[in-house]
Short mmCIF file of C-alpha atoms in Angstrom, two decimals:
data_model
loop_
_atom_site.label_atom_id
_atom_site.label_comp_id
_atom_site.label_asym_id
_atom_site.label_seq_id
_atom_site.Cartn_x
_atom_site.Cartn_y
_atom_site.Cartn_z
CA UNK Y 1 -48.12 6.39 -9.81
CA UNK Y 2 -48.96 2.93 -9.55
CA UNK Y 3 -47.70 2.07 -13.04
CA UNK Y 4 -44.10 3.14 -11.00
CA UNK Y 5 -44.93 0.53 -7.76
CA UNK Y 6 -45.79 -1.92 -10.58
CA UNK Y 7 -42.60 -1.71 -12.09
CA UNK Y 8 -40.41 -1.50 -9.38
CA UNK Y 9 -42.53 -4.72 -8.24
CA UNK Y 10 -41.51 -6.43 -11.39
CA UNK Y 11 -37.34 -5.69 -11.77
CA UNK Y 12 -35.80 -8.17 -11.93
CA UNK Y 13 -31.85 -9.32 -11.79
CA UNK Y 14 -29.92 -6.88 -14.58
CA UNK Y 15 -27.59 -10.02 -16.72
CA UNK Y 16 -24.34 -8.89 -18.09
CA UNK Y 17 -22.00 -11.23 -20.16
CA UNK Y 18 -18.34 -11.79 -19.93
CA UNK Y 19 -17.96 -9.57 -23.33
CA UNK Y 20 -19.94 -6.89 -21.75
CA UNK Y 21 -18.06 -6.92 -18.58
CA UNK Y 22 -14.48 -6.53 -20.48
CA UNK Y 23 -15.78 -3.58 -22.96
CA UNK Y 24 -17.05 -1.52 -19.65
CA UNK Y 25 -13.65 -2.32 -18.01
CA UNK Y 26 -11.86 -1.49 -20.72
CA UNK Y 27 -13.99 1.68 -21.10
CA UNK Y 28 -13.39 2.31 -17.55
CA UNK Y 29 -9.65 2.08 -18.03
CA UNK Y 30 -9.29 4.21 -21.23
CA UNK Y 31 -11.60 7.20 -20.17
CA UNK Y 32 -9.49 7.39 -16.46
CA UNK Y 33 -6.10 6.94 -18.79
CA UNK Y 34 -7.43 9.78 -20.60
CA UNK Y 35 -8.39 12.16 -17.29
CA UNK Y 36 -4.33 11.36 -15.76
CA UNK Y 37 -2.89 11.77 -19.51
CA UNK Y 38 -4.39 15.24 -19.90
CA UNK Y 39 -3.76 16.35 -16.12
CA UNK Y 40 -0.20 14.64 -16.00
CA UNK Y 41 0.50 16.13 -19.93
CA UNK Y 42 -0.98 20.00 -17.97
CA UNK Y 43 0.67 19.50 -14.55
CA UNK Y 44 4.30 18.37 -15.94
CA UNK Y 45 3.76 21.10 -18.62
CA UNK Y 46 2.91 23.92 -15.65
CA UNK Y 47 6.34 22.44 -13.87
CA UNK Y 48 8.55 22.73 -16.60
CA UNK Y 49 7.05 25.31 -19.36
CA UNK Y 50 4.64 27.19 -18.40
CA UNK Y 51 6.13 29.65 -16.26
CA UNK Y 52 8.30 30.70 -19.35
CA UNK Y 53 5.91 30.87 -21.81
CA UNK Y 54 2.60 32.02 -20.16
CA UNK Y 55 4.15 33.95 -17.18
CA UNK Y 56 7.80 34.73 -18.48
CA UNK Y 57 7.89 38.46 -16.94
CA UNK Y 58 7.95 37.49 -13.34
CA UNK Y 59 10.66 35.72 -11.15
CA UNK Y 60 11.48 31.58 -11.49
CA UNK Y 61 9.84 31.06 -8.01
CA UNK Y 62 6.94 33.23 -9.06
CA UNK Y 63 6.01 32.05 -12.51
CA UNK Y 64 6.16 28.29 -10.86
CA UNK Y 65 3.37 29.54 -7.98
CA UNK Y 66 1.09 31.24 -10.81
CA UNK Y 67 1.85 28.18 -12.91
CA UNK Y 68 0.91 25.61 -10.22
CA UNK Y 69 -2.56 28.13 -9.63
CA UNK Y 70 -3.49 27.32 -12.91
CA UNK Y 71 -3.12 23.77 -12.50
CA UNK Y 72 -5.41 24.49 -9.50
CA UNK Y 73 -8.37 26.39 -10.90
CA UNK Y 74 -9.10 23.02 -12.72
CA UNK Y 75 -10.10 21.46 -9.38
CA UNK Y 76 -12.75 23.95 -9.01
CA UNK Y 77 -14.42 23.45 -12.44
CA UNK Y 78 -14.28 19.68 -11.33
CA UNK Y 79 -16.48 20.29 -8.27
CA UNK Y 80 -19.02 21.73 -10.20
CA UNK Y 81 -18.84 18.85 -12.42
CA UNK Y 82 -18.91 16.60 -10.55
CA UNK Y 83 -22.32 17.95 -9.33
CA UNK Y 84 -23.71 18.53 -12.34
CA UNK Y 85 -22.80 15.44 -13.94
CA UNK Y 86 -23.24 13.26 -10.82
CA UNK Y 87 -26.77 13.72 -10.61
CA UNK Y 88 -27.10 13.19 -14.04
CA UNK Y 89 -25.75 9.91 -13.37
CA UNK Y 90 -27.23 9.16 -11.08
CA UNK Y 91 -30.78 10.51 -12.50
CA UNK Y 92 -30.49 8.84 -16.15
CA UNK Y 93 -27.44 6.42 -15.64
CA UNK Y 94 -23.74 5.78 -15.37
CA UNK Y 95 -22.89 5.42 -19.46
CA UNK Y 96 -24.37 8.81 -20.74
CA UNK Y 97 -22.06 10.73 -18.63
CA UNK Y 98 -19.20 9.12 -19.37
CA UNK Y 99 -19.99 9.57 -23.36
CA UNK Y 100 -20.09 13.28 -22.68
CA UNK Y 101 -17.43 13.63 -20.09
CA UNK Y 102 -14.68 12.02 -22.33
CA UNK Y 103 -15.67 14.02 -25.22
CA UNK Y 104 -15.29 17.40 -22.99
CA UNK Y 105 -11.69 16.59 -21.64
CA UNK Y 106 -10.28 15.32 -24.88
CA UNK Y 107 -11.29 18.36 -27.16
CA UNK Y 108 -10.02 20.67 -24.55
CA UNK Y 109 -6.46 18.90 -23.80
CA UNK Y 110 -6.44 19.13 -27.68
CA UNK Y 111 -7.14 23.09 -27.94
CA UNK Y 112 -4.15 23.59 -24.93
CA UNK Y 113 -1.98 22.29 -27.89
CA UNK Y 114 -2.91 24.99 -30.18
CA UNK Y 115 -3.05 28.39 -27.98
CA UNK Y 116 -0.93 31.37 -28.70
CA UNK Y 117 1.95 32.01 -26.03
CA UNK Y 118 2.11 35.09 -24.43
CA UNK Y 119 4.85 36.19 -26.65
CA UNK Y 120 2.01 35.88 -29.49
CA UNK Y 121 -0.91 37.52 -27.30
CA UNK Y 122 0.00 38.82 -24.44
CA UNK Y 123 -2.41 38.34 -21.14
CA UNK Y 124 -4.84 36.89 -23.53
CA UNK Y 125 -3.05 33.63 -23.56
CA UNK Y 126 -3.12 32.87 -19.83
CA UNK Y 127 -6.48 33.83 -19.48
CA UNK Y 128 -7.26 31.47 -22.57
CA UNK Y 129 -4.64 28.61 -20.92
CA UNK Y 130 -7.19 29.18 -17.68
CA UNK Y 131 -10.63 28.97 -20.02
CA UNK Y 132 -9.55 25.95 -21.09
CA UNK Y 133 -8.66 24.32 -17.95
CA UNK Y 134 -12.13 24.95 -16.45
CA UNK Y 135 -13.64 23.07 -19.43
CA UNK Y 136 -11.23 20.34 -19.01
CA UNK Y 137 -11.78 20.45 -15.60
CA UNK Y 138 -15.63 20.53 -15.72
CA UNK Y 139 -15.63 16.94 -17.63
CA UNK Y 140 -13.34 15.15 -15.41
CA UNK Y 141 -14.97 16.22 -12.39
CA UNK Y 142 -17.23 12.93 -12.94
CA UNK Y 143 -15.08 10.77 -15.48
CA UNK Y 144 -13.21 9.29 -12.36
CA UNK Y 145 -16.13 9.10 -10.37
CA UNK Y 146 -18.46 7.67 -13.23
CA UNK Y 147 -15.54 5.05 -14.74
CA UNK Y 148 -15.39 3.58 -10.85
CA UNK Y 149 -19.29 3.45 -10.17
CA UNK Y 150 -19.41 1.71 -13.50
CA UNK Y 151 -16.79 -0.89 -12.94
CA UNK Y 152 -17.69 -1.07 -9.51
CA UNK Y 153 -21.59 -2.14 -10.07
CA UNK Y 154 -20.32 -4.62 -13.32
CA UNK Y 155 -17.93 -6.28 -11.24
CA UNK Y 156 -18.40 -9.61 -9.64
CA UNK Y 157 -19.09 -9.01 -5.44
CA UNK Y 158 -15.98 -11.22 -4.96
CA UNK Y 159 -13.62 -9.28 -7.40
CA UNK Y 160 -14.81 -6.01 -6.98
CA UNK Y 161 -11.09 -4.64 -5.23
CA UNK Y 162 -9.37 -6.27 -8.56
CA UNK Y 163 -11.73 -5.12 -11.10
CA UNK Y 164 -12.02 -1.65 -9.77
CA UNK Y 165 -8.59 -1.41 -9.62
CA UNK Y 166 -8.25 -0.81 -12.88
CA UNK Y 167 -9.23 2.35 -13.18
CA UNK Y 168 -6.34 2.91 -10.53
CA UNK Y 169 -4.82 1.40 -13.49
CA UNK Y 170 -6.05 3.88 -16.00
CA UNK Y 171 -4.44 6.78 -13.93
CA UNK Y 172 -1.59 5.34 -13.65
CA UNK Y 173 -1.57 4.47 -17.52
CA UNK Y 174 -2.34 7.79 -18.24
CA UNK Y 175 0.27 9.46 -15.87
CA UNK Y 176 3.04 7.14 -17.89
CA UNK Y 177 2.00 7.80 -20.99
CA UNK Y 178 2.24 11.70 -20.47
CA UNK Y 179 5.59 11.19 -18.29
CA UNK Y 180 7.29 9.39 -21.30
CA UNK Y 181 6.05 11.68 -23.58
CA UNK Y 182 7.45 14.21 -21.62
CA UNK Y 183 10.59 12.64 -20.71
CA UNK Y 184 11.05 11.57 -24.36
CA UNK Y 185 10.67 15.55 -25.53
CA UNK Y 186 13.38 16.52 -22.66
CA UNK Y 187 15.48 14.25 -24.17
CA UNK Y 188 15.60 14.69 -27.78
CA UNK Y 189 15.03 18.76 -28.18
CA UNK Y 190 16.66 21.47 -26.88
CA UNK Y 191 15.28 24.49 -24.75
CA UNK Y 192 14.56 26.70 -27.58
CA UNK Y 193 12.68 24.01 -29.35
CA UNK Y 194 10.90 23.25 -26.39
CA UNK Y 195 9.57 26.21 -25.26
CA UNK Y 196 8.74 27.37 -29.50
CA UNK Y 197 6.80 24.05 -30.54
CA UNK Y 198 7.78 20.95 -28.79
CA UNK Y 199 5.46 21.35 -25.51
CA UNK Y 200 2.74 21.63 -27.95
CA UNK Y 201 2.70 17.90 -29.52
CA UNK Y 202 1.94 15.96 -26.02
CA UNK Y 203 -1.48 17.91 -26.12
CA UNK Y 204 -2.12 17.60 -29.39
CA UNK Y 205 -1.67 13.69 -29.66
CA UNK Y 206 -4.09 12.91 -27.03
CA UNK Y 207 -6.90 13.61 -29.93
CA UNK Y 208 -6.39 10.05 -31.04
CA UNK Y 209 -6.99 8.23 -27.91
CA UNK Y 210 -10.33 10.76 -27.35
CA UNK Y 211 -11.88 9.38 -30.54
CA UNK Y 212 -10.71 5.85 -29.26
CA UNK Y 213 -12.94 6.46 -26.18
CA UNK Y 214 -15.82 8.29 -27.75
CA UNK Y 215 -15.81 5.45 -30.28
CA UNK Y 216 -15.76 2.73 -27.43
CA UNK Y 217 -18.23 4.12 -24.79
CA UNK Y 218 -21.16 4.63 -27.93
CA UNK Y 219 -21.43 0.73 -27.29
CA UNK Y 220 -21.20 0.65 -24.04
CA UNK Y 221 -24.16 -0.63 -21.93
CA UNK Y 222 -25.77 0.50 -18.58
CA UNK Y 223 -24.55 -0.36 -15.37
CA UNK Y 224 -26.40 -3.73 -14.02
CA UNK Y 225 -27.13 -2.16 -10.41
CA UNK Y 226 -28.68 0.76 -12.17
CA UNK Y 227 -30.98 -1.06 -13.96
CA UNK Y 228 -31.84 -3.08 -10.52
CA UNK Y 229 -32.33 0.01 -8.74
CA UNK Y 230 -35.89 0.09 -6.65
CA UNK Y 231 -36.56 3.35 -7.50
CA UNK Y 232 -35.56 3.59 -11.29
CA UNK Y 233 -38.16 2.93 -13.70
CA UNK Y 234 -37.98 2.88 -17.30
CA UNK Y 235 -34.23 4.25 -16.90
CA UNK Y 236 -35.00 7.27 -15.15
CA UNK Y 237 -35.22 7.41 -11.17
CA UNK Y 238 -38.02 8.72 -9.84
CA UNK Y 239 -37.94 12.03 -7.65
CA UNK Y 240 -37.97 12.16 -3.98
CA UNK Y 241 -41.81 12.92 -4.33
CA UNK Y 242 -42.17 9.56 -6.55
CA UNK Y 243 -40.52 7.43 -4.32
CA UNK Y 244 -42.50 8.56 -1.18
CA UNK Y 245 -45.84 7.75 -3.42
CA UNK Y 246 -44.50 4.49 -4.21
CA UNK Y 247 -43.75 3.58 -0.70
CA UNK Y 248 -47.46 4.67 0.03
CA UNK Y 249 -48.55 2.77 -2.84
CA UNK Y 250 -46.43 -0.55 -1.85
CA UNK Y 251 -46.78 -3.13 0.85
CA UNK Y 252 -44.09 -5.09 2.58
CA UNK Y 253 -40.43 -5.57 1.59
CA UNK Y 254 -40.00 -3.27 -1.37
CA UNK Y 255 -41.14 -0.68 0.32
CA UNK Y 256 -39.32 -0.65 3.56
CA UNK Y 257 -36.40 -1.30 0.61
CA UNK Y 258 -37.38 2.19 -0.90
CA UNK Y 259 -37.63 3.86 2.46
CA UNK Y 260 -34.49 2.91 3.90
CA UNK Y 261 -32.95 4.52 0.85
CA UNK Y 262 -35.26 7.64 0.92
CA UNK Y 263 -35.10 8.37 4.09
CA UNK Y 264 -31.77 7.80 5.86
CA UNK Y 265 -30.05 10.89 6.86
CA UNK Y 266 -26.72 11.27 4.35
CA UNK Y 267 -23.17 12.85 5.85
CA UNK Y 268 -21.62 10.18 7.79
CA UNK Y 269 -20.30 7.93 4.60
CA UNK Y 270 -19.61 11.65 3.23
CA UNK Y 271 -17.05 12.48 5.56
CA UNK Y 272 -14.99 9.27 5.74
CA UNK Y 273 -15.13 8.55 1.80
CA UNK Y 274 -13.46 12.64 1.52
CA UNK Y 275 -11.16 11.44 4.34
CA UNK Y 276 -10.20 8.52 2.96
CA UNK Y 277 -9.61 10.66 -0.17
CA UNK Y 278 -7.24 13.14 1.52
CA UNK Y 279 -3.92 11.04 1.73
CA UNK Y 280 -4.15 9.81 -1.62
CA UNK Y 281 -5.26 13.20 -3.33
CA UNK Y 282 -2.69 15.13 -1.23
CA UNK Y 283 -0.05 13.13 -1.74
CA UNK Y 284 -0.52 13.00 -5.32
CA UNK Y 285 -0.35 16.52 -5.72
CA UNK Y 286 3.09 16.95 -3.96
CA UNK Y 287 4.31 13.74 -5.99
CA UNK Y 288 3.41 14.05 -8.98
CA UNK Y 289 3.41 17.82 -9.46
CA UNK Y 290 4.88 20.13 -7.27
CA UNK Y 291 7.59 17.77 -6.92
CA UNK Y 292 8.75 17.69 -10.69
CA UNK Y 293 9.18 21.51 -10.54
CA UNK Y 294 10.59 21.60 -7.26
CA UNK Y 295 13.53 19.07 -8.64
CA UNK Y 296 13.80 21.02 -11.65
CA UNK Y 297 14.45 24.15 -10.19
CA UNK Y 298 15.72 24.03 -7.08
CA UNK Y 299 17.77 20.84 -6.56
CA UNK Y 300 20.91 20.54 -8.73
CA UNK Y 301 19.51 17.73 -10.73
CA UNK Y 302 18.88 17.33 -14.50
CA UNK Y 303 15.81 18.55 -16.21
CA UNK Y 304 14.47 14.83 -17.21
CA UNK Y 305 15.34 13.28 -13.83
CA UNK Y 306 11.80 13.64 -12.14
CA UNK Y 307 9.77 12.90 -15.08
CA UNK Y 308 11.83 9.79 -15.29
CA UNK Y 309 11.48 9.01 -11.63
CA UNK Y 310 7.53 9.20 -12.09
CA UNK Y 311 7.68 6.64 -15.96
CA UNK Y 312 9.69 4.31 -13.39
CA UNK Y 313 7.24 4.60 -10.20
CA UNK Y 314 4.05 4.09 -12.40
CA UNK Y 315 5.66 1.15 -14.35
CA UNK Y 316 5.92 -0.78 -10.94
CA UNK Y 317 2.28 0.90 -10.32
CA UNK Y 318 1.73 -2.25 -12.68
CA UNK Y 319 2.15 -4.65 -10.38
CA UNK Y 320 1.63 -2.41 -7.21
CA UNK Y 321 -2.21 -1.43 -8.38
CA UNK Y 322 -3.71 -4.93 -9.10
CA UNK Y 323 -1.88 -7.19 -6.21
CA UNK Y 324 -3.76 -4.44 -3.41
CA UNK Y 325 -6.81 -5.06 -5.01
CA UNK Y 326 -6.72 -8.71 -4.66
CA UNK Y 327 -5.51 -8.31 -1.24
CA UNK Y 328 -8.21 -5.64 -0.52
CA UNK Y 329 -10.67 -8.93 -1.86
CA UNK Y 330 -8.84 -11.58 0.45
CA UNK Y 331 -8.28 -9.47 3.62
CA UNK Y 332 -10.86 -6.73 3.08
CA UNK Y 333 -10.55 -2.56 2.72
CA UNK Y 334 -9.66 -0.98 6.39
CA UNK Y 335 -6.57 -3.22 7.45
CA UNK Y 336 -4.51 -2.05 3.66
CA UNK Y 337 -6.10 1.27 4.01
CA UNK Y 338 -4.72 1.73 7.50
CA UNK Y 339 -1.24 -0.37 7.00
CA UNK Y 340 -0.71 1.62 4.08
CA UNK Y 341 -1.23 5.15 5.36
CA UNK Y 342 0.79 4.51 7.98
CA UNK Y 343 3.60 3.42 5.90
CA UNK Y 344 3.24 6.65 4.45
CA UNK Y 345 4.04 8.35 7.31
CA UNK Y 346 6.75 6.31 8.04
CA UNK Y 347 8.20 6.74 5.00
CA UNK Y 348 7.91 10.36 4.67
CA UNK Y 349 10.76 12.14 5.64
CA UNK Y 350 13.15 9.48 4.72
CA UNK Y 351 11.94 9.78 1.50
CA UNK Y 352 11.84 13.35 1.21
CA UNK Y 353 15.37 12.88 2.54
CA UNK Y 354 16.36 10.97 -0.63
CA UNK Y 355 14.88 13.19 -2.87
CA UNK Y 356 16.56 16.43 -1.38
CA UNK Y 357 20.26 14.90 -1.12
CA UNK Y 358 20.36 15.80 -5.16
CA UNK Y 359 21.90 12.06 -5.79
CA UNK Y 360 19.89 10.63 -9.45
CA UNK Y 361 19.53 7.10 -7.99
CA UNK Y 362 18.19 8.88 -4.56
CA UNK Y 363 16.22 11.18 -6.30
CA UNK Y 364 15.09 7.91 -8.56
CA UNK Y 365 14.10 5.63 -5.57
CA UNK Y 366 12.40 8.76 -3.13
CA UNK Y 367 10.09 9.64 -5.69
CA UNK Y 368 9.06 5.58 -7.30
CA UNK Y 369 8.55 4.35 -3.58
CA UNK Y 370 6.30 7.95 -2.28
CA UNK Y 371 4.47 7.30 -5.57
CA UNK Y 372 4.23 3.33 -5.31
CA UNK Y 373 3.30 3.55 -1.26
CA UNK Y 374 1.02 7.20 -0.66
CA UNK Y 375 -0.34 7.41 -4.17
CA UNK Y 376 -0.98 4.36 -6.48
CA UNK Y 377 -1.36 2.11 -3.60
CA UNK Y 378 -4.44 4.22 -1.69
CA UNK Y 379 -5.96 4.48 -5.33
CA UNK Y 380 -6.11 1.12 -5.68
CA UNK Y 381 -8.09 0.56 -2.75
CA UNK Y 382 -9.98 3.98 -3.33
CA UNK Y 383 -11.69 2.78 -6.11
CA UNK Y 384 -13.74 0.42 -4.13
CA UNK Y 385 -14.37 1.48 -1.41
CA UNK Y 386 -15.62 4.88 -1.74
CA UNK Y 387 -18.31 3.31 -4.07
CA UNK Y 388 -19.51 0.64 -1.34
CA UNK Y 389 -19.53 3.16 1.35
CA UNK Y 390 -22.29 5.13 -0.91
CA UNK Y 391 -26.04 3.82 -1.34
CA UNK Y 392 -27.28 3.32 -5.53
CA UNK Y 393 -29.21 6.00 -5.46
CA UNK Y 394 -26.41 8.93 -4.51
CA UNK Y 395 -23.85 6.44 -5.67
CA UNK Y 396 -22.18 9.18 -8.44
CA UNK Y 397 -22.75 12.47 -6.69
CA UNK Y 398 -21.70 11.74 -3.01
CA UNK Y 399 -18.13 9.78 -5.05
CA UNK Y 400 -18.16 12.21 -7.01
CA UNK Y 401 -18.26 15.25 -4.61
CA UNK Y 402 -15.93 13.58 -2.39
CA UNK Y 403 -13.31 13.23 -4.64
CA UNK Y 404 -13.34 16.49 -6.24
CA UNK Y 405 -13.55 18.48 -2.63
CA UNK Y 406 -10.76 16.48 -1.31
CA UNK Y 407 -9.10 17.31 -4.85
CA UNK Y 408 -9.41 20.90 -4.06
CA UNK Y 409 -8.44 20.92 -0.41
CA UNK Y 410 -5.27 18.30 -1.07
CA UNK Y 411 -4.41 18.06 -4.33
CA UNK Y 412 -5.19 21.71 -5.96
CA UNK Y 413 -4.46 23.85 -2.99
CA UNK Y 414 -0.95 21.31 -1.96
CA UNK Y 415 1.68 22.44 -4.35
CA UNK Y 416 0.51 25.82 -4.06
CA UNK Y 417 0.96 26.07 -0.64
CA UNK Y 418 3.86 23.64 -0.58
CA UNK Y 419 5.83 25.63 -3.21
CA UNK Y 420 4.97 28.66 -0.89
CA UNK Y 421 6.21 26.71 2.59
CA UNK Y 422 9.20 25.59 0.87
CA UNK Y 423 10.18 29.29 -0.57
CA UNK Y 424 9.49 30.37 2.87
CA UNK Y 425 11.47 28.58 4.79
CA UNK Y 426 14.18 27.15 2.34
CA UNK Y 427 13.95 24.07 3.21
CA UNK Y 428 12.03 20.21 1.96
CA UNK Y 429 10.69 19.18 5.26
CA UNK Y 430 6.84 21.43 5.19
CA UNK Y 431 6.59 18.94 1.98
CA UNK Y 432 7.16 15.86 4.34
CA UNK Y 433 5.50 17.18 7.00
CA UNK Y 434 2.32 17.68 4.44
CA UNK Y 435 2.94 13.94 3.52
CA UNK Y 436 2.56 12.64 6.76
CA UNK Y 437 -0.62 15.14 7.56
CA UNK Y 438 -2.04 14.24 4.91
CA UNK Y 439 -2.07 10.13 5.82
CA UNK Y 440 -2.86 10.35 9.09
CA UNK Y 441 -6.20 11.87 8.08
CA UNK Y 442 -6.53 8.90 5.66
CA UNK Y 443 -5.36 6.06 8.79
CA UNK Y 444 -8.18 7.83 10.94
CA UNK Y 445 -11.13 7.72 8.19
CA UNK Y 446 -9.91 4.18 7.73
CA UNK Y 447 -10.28 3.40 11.29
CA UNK Y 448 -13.73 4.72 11.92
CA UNK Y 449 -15.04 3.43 8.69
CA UNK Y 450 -17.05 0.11 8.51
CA UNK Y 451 -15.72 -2.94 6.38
CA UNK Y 452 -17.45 -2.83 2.64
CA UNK Y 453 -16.09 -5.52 1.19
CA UNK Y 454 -19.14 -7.91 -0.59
CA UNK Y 455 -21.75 -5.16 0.26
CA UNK Y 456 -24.84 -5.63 -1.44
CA UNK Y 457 -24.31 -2.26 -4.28
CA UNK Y 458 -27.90 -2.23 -5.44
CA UNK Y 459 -29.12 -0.72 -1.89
CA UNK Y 460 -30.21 2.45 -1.78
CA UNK Y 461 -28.93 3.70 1.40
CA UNK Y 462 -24.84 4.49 2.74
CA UNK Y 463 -23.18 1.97 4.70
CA UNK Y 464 -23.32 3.82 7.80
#
């Protein structure tokens, strides 16, 4: 066990090059692309599609329900990704998760493309729609996660908001690219040829950019802060057990270093990282899913109208993503987190207003400035500060976890129950109402939570 003390004696600074920098950003940036393209290319599908051609012997309102809980059971293969693959990460380091979690979500978008309707099968197909989403769902429950630690520990202290936003960027690149292909489809076939082949290319095409990322991550080396970590040595961190040795083993600084880490009780940086999750997960779900069936099918609006609305909202995500980052650097994380949750709730009904009156343009402007404000916006700032709130050594898992469980409780479980509320009562306002819930939880984590900005990342132990 001394060899370990000797070594963690001995690490030195981890030195990364400009080149390096841009191939794990743009690695960052393709793999997230490719988590939004495959759940954007599912979710739109499970709006439009799927309740034909999967569930086509039950009512409209029904099949959209069981559609939307398929969508859902993906969120609960991501949780136990993400803790599978999180302590990997965290165990062995940032890039050998991402080579396997890319290579999971791409081959099983792909297979989606290829499965037998129940026309063809019968109640095999759903059940084989549903196997597939839990694999899908099992590799992105750390890609997120795994492409923002990355970025996040490669970026420069004083850049970190800008350079992490990019894999806000990569979610919103992805969510275009599937909402174009989408809206392009809509546009050029007709129902029957729709519903007999055409939903089948989107999935099918994403095979090309998931042997684009495969390809790009093999090069890809390991985070600097991992490599600077205390406690890792040789690329492996030691166990709890190790670490306590070492500390026994090690006199002054380094080891009040090690035990800081070890020992601090964990929960506090939990809770406000899955709060802070909530209004941007949440309101992502009633955006960008349950809101494209709910305009399809109950407003008198045409088919490609939503899909449209969301290519337009995540073209201005363009600009929207990367100028709250660089604020986030200049004026720090809690004042955009708070000003922009509370916009949200500002916003909310007015928007849901818009949306409701059936009017294009109205329908057009609701859903780009929801999307622009409660969704892209919070990601943006998301991506860094989640990661500073955690300490290196739980860095993946505790992200990870947090996203995933506030993915299940906002984003998997909204458009179920919202598609539920709103066949209840009739009516749009439960989906505003869920909107404005939703960002008040975010305002009050933001609150409570300490400033990040320029935290030291290679410490071991949370923020608070």
């Amino acid at each position: 066990m001394k060899d370990s003390a000797v070594a963690a004696e001995q690490k030195g600074p981890a030195h990364r090059t400009t080149g390096d920098l841009t191939r794990a950003a743009v690695s960052g940036w393709l793999g997230t692309a490719m988590e939004f393209m495959d759940f954007q290319l599912y979710s739109l599908a499970a709006a439009i599609v799927f309740n034909k051609i999967f569930f086509p012997d039950v009512s409209p309102a029904i099949g959209l329900i069981a559609a939307m809980a398929t969508y859902g059971v993906g969120y609960v293969a991501r949780l136990a990704g993400a803790v599978y693959f999180g302590r990997m990460g965290d165990r062995i380091g940032r890039k050998r998760v991402l080579y396997l979690t890319v290579l999971m979500m791409g081959a099983s978008t792909t297979l989606i493309g290829a499965l037998p309707t129940y026309a063809t099968i019968g109640i095999l197909a759903p059940i084989l729609l549903v196997a597939l989403r839990l694999v899908q769902g099992f590799g992105a429950g750390a890609e997120i996660a795994g492409a923002t630690v990355l970025l996040v520990e490669y970026a420069p202290a004083r850049r970190r908001g800008l350079v992490a936003s990019l894999v806000s960027l990569g979610t919103n690149s992805g969510t275009l690219a599937a909402s174009g292909l989408w809206a392009i489809l809509l546009a050029v076939l007709t129902e029957e040829q729709l519903l007999s082949w055409g939903w089948r290319l989107p999935f099918l095409l994403s095979f090309g950019l998931m042997f684009f990322a495969v390809w790009l991550r093999r090069g890809l080396k390991e985070s600097p802060v991992f490599e600077e970590r205390p406690d890792v040595v040789d690329g492996v961190a030691l166990a709890r057990d190790e670490v306590e040795s070492v500390i026994a083993d090690t006199d002054g600084k380094r080891g009040d270093v090690l035990a800081a880490g070890i020992r601090q009780r964990k929960g506090k940086a939990f809770f406000l990282a899955l709060g802070l999750r909530f209004g941007q997960a949440g309101n992502s779900g009633l955006i960008q899913t349950f809101l494209v069936g709910y305009i399809a099918t109950e407003l008198a609006v045409g088919r490609s109208v939503p899909t449209d609305a969301i290519v337009y909202g995540s073209l201005l995500g363009f600009a929207t993503v990367p100028v709250v980052g660089l604020l986030g650097d200049r004026f720090g994380r809690r004042v955009l987190y708070l000003a922009l949750s509370l916009l949200t709730v500002v916003i909310a009904f007015p928007v849901m207003f818009l949306i409701s009156s059936g009017s294009t343009p109205a329908v057009m402007i609701g859903m780009v400035l929801g999307l622009n404000v409660g969704v892209l916006g919070l990601f943006s700032l998301e991506s860094v500060t989640m990661a500073e709130l955690f300490g290196s050594r739980t860095r993946f898992t505790q992200l990870a976890l947090a996203k995933e469980i506030g993915g299940i409780l906002a984003t998997a479980i909204g458009p179920v129950l919202a598609a539920t509320l709103t066949a209840l009562t009739g009516s749009w306002w439960p989906i505003a109402a869920m909107l404005v819930i939703y960002s008040l939880i975010t305002a009050a984590s933001a609150f409570l939570a300490p400033e990040t900005r320029g935290r030291d990342l290679v410490r071991l132990e949370d923020a608070i």
